[in-house]
Amino acid sequence: MSQMNRRVFLSSVAAAASLRVMPPAAKALSKTQPGKRILELVYDKSMGMMRAVDRLVP
């Protein structure tokens, strides 16, 4: 594993926490607002790697 510093650790913890919180919130939102879900890969400079961003488009 690459060097683990505070920024990488905090971003990893935030990503893991969002994985647990976002799916129920996305389901509740999709029931009230029909639309298309788009998964997008973006480069995050703070993490130095690609990450996935899930969006709802009406």
PDB file of N, CA and C in Angstrom:
ATOM      1  N   MET A   1       0.841  -1.183   0.000  1.00  0.00           N
ATOM      2  CA  MET A   1       0.000   0.000   0.000  1.00  0.00           C
ATOM      3  C   MET A   1       0.883   1.241   0.000  1.00  0.00           C
ATOM      4  N   SER A   2       0.421   2.287  -0.623  1.00  0.00           N
ATOM      5  CA  SER A   2       1.203   3.518  -0.662  1.00  0.00           C
ATOM      6  C   SER A   2       1.249   4.164   0.716  1.00  0.00           C
ATOM      7  N   GLN A   3       1.964   5.253   0.807  1.00  0.00           N
ATOM      8  CA  GLN A   3       2.093   5.920   2.095  1.00  0.00           C
ATOM      9  C   GLN A   3       0.724   6.388   2.598  1.00  0.00           C
ATOM     10  N   MET A   4       0.416   6.029   3.813  1.00  0.00           N
ATOM     11  CA  MET A   4      -0.859   6.407   4.404  1.00  0.00           C
ATOM     12  C   MET A   4      -0.646   7.653   5.256  1.00  0.00           C
ATOM     13  N   ASN A   5      -1.250   8.757   4.832  1.00  0.00           N
ATOM     14  CA  ASN A   5      -1.170   9.961   5.643  1.00  0.00           C
ATOM     15  C   ASN A   5      -2.567  10.324   6.123  1.00  0.00           C
ATOM     16  N   ARG A   6      -2.677  11.403   6.842  1.00  0.00           N
ATOM     17  CA  ARG A   6      -3.960  11.780   7.442  1.00  0.00           C
ATOM     18  C   ARG A   6      -5.005  12.065   6.386  1.00  0.00           C
ATOM     19  N   ARG A   7      -4.643  12.736   5.290  1.00  0.00           N
ATOM     20  CA  ARG A   7      -5.603  13.085   4.242  1.00  0.00           C
ATOM     21  C   ARG A   7      -6.160  11.833   3.565  1.00  0.00           C
ATOM     22  N   VAL A   8      -5.290  10.876   3.266  1.00  0.00           N
ATOM     23  CA  VAL A   8      -5.739   9.635   2.627  1.00  0.00           C
ATOM     24  C   VAL A   8      -6.630   8.850   3.582  1.00  0.00           C
ATOM     25  N   PHE A   9      -6.253   8.799   4.848  1.00  0.00           N
ATOM     26  CA  PHE A   9      -7.053   8.072   5.827  1.00  0.00           C
ATOM     27  C   PHE A   9      -8.440   8.685   5.969  1.00  0.00           C
ATOM     28  N   LEU A  10      -8.511  10.010   6.111  1.00  0.00           N
ATOM     29  CA  LEU A  10      -9.807  10.664   6.277  1.00  0.00           C
ATOM     30  C   LEU A  10     -10.680  10.517   5.038  1.00  0.00           C
ATOM     31  N   SER A  11     -10.089  10.613   3.850  1.00  0.00           N
ATOM     32  CA  SER A  11     -10.887  10.450   2.632  1.00  0.00           C
ATOM     33  C   SER A  11     -11.380   9.014   2.494  1.00  0.00           C
ATOM     34  N   SER A  12     -10.581   8.044   2.917  1.00  0.00           N
ATOM     35  CA  SER A  12     -11.010   6.644   2.876  1.00  0.00           C
ATOM     36  C   SER A  12     -12.164   6.397   3.841  1.00  0.00           C
ATOM     37  N   VAL A  13     -12.075   6.967   5.020  1.00  0.00           N
ATOM     38  CA  VAL A  13     -13.147   6.809   6.009  1.00  0.00           C
ATOM     39  C   VAL A  13     -14.428   7.484   5.510  1.00  0.00           C
ATOM     40  N   ALA A  14     -14.294   8.666   4.903  1.00  0.00           N
ATOM     41  CA  ALA A  14     -15.476   9.355   4.371  1.00  0.00           C
ATOM     42  C   ALA A  14     -16.112   8.561   3.240  1.00  0.00           C
ATOM     43  N   ALA A  15     -15.301   7.972   2.383  1.00  0.00           N
ATOM     44  CA  ALA A  15     -15.836   7.166   1.281  1.00  0.00           C
ATOM     45  C   ALA A  15     -16.564   5.934   1.812  1.00  0.00           C
ATOM     46  N   ALA A  16     -15.986   5.281   2.803  1.00  0.00           N
ATOM     47  CA  ALA A  16     -16.624   4.093   3.378  1.00  0.00           C
ATOM     48  C   ALA A  16     -17.933   4.454   4.071  1.00  0.00           C
ATOM     49  N   ALA A  17     -17.951   5.581   4.762  1.00  0.00           N
ATOM     50  CA  ALA A  17     -19.171   6.008   5.451  1.00  0.00           C
ATOM     51  C   ALA A  17     -20.263   6.372   4.453  1.00  0.00           C
ATOM     52  N   SER A  18     -19.879   7.006   3.350  1.00  0.00           N
ATOM     53  CA  SER A  18     -20.887   7.394   2.358  1.00  0.00           C
ATOM     54  C   SER A  18     -21.486   6.171   1.672  1.00  0.00           C
ATOM     55  N   LEU A  19     -20.715   5.087   1.549  1.00  0.00           N
ATOM     56  CA  LEU A  19     -21.255   3.866   0.955  1.00  0.00           C
ATOM     57  C   LEU A  19     -22.367   3.281   1.812  1.00  0.00           C
ATOM     58  N   ARG A  20     -22.277   3.470   3.121  1.00  0.00           N
ATOM     59  CA  ARG A  20     -23.313   2.945   4.009  1.00  0.00           C
ATOM     60  C   ARG A  20     -24.529   3.861   4.073  1.00  0.00           C
ATOM     61  N   VAL A  21     -24.345   5.147   3.867  1.00  0.00           N
ATOM     62  CA  VAL A  21     -25.428   6.117   4.026  1.00  0.00           C
ATOM     63  C   VAL A  21     -26.171   6.363   2.716  1.00  0.00           C
ATOM     64  N   MET A  22     -25.475   6.425   1.609  1.00  0.00           N
ATOM     65  CA  MET A  22     -26.068   6.859   0.346  1.00  0.00           C
ATOM     66  C   MET A  22     -27.106   5.913  -0.260  1.00  0.00           C
ATOM     67  N   PRO A  23     -26.929   4.586  -0.287  1.00  0.00           N
ATOM     68  CA  PRO A  23     -27.948   3.742  -0.939  1.00  0.00           C
ATOM     69  C   PRO A  23     -29.365   3.912  -0.386  1.00  0.00           C
ATOM     70  N   PRO A  24     -29.589   3.934   0.945  1.00  0.00           N
ATOM     71  CA  PRO A  24     -30.959   4.166   1.427  1.00  0.00           C
ATOM     72  C   PRO A  24     -31.472   5.553   1.048  1.00  0.00           C
ATOM     73  N   ALA A  25     -30.602   6.552   1.091  1.00  0.00           N
ATOM     74  CA  ALA A  25     -31.026   7.903   0.725  1.00  0.00           C
ATOM     75  C   ALA A  25     -31.363   7.976  -0.760  1.00  0.00           C
ATOM     76  N   ALA A  26     -30.597   7.296  -1.592  1.00  0.00           N
ATOM     77  CA  ALA A  26     -30.856   7.296  -3.037  1.00  0.00           C
ATOM     78  C   ALA A  26     -32.173   6.588  -3.355  1.00  0.00           C
ATOM     79  N   LYS A  27     -32.472   5.517  -2.635  1.00  0.00           N
ATOM     80  CA  LYS A  27     -33.747   4.810  -2.852  1.00  0.00           C
ATOM     81  C   LYS A  27     -34.925   5.694  -2.475  1.00  0.00           C
ATOM     82  N   ALA A  28     -34.824   6.382  -1.363  1.00  0.00           N
ATOM     83  CA  ALA A  28     -35.909   7.271  -0.930  1.00  0.00           C
ATOM     84  C   ALA A  28     -36.090   8.411  -1.921  1.00  0.00           C
ATOM     85  N   LEU A  29     -35.005   8.945  -2.422  1.00  0.00           N
ATOM     86  CA  LEU A  29     -35.078  10.036  -3.383  1.00  0.00           C
ATOM     87  C   LEU A  29     -35.632   9.576  -4.723  1.00  0.00           C
ATOM     88  N   SER A  30     -35.248   8.370  -5.145  1.00  0.00           N
ATOM     89  CA  SER A  30     -35.702   7.879  -6.440  1.00  0.00           C
ATOM     90  C   SER A  30     -37.201   7.583  -6.441  1.00  0.00           C
ATOM     91  N   LYS A  31     -37.765   7.254  -5.280  1.00  0.00           N
ATOM     92  CA  LYS A  31     -39.209   6.999  -5.205  1.00  0.00           C
ATOM     93  C   LYS A  31     -39.998   8.290  -5.344  1.00  0.00           C
ATOM     94  N   THR A  32     -39.452   9.382  -4.831  1.00  0.00           N
ATOM     95  CA  THR A  32     -40.166  10.649  -4.897  1.00  0.00           C
ATOM     96  C   THR A  32     -39.910  11.370  -6.207  1.00  0.00           C
ATOM     97  N   GLN A  33     -38.769  11.121  -6.826  1.00  0.00           N
ATOM     98  CA  GLN A  33     -38.380  11.828  -8.035  1.00  0.00           C
ATOM     99  C   GLN A  33     -37.880  10.835  -9.076  1.00  0.00           C
ATOM    100  N   PRO A  34     -38.716  10.436 -10.037  1.00  0.00           N
ATOM    101  CA  PRO A  34     -38.230   9.489 -11.031  1.00  0.00           C
ATOM    102  C   PRO A  34     -37.173  10.139 -11.920  1.00  0.00           C
ATOM    103  N   GLY A  35     -36.174   9.387 -12.271  1.00  0.00           N
ATOM    104  CA  GLY A  35     -35.107   9.908 -13.107  1.00  0.00           C
ATOM    105  C   GLY A  35     -34.127   8.812 -13.451  1.00  0.00           C
ATOM    106  N   LYS A  36     -33.040   9.203 -14.030  1.00  0.00           N
ATOM    107  CA  LYS A  36     -32.016   8.259 -14.444  1.00  0.00           C
ATOM    108  C   LYS A  36     -30.799   8.415 -13.534  1.00  0.00           C
ATOM    109  N   ARG A  37     -30.267   7.288 -13.093  1.00  0.00           N
ATOM    110  CA  ARG A  37     -29.062   7.314 -12.266  1.00  0.00           C
ATOM    111  C   ARG A  37     -27.845   7.207 -13.166  1.00  0.00           C
ATOM    112  N   ILE A  38     -26.865   8.069 -12.949  1.00  0.00           N
ATOM    113  CA  ILE A  38     -25.648   8.077 -13.749  1.00  0.00           C
ATOM    114  C   ILE A  38     -24.459   7.881 -12.822  1.00  0.00           C
ATOM    115  N   LEU A  39     -23.628   6.896 -13.156  1.00  0.00           N
ATOM    116  CA  LEU A  39     -22.408   6.654 -12.412  1.00  0.00           C
ATOM    117  C   LEU A  39     -21.253   7.236 -13.215  1.00  0.00           C
ATOM    118  N   GLU A  40     -20.495   8.095 -12.587  1.00  0.00           N
ATOM    119  CA  GLU A  40     -19.439   8.827 -13.274  1.00  0.00           C
ATOM    120  C   GLU A  40     -18.124   8.627 -12.518  1.00  0.00           C
ATOM    121  N   LEU A  41     -17.042   8.407 -13.244  1.00  0.00           N
ATOM    122  CA  LEU A  41     -15.725   8.303 -12.622  1.00  0.00           C
ATOM    123  C   LEU A  41     -15.015   9.632 -12.764  1.00  0.00           C
ATOM    124  N   VAL A  42     -14.513  10.157 -11.660  1.00  0.00           N
ATOM    125  CA  VAL A  42     -13.797  11.435 -11.673  1.00  0.00           C
ATOM    126  C   VAL A  42     -12.460  11.241 -10.964  1.00  0.00           C
ATOM    127  N   TYR A  43     -11.478  12.068 -11.338  1.00  0.00           N
ATOM    128  CA  TYR A  43     -10.173  12.020 -10.700  1.00  0.00           C
ATOM    129  C   TYR A  43     -10.172  12.965  -9.509  1.00  0.00           C
ATOM    130  N   ASP A  44      -9.870  12.429  -8.337  1.00  0.00           N
ATOM    131  CA  ASP A  44      -9.826  13.220  -7.112  1.00  0.00           C
ATOM    132  C   ASP A  44      -8.365  13.506  -6.789  1.00  0.00           C
ATOM    133  N   LYS A  45      -7.973  14.777  -6.868  1.00  0.00           N
ATOM    134  CA  LYS A  45      -6.573  15.148  -6.645  1.00  0.00           C
ATOM    135  C   LYS A  45      -6.151  14.901  -5.197  1.00  0.00           C
ATOM    136  N   SER A  46      -7.068  15.104  -4.249  1.00  0.00           N
ATOM    137  CA  SER A  46      -6.695  14.928  -2.846  1.00  0.00           C
ATOM    138  C   SER A  46      -6.358  13.468  -2.534  1.00  0.00           C
ATOM    139  N   MET A  47      -7.083  12.524  -3.158  1.00  0.00           N
ATOM    140  CA  MET A  47      -6.800  11.110  -2.943  1.00  0.00           C
ATOM    141  C   MET A  47      -5.757  10.589  -3.915  1.00  0.00           C
ATOM    142  N   GLY A  48      -5.586  11.284  -5.042  1.00  0.00           N
ATOM    143  CA  GLY A  48      -4.632  10.836  -6.040  1.00  0.00           C
ATOM    144  C   GLY A  48      -5.103   9.614  -6.798  1.00  0.00           C
ATOM    145  N   MET A  49      -6.422   9.478  -6.947  1.00  0.00           N
ATOM    146  CA  MET A  49      -6.981   8.312  -7.638  1.00  0.00           C
ATOM    147  C   MET A  49      -8.377   8.628  -8.163  1.00  0.00           C
ATOM    148  N   MET A  50      -8.920   7.717  -8.921  1.00  0.00           N
ATOM    149  CA  MET A  50     -10.267   7.870  -9.458  1.00  0.00           C
ATOM    150  C   MET A  50     -11.277   7.474  -8.382  1.00  0.00           C
ATOM    151  N   ARG A  51     -12.445   8.142  -8.415  1.00  0.00           N
ATOM    152  CA  ARG A  51     -13.531   7.747  -7.520  1.00  0.00           C
ATOM    153  C   ARG A  51     -14.843   7.830  -8.282  1.00  0.00           C
ATOM    154  N   ALA A  52     -15.823   7.111  -7.808  1.00  0.00           N
ATOM    155  CA  ALA A  52     -17.126   7.052  -8.465  1.00  0.00           C
ATOM    156  C   ALA A  52     -18.069   8.070  -7.856  1.00  0.00           C
ATOM    157  N   VAL A  53     -18.830   8.742  -8.726  1.00  0.00           N
ATOM    158  CA  VAL A  53     -19.840   9.697  -8.286  1.00  0.00           C
ATOM    159  C   VAL A  53     -21.165   9.260  -8.896  1.00  0.00           C
ATOM    160  N   ASP A  54     -22.152   9.024  -8.062  1.00  0.00           N
ATOM    161  CA  ASP A  54     -23.469   8.587  -8.497  1.00  0.00           C
ATOM    162  C   ASP A  54     -24.402   9.768  -8.460  1.00  0.00           C
ATOM    163  N   ARG A  55     -25.071  10.075  -9.610  1.00  0.00           N
ATOM    164  CA  ARG A  55     -25.977  11.222  -9.676  1.00  0.00           C
ATOM    165  C   ARG A  55     -27.345  10.784 -10.180  1.00  0.00           C
ATOM    166  N   LEU A  56     -28.359  11.517  -9.769  1.00  0.00           N
ATOM    167  CA  LEU A  56     -29.717  11.331 -10.289  1.00  0.00           C
ATOM    168  C   LEU A  56     -30.036  12.478 -11.235  1.00  0.00           C
ATOM    169  N   VAL A  57     -30.410  12.139 -12.470  1.00  0.00           N
ATOM    170  CA  VAL A  57     -30.734  13.149 -13.471  1.00  0.00           C
ATOM    171  C   VAL A  57     -32.214  13.001 -13.824  1.00  0.00           C
ATOM    172  N   PRO A  58     -33.000  14.068 -13.708  1.00  0.00           N
ATOM    173  CA  PRO A  58     -34.425  13.947 -14.011  1.00  0.00           C
ATOM    174  C   PRO A  58     -34.688  13.712 -15.478  1.00  0.00           C
TER     175      PRO A  58
END
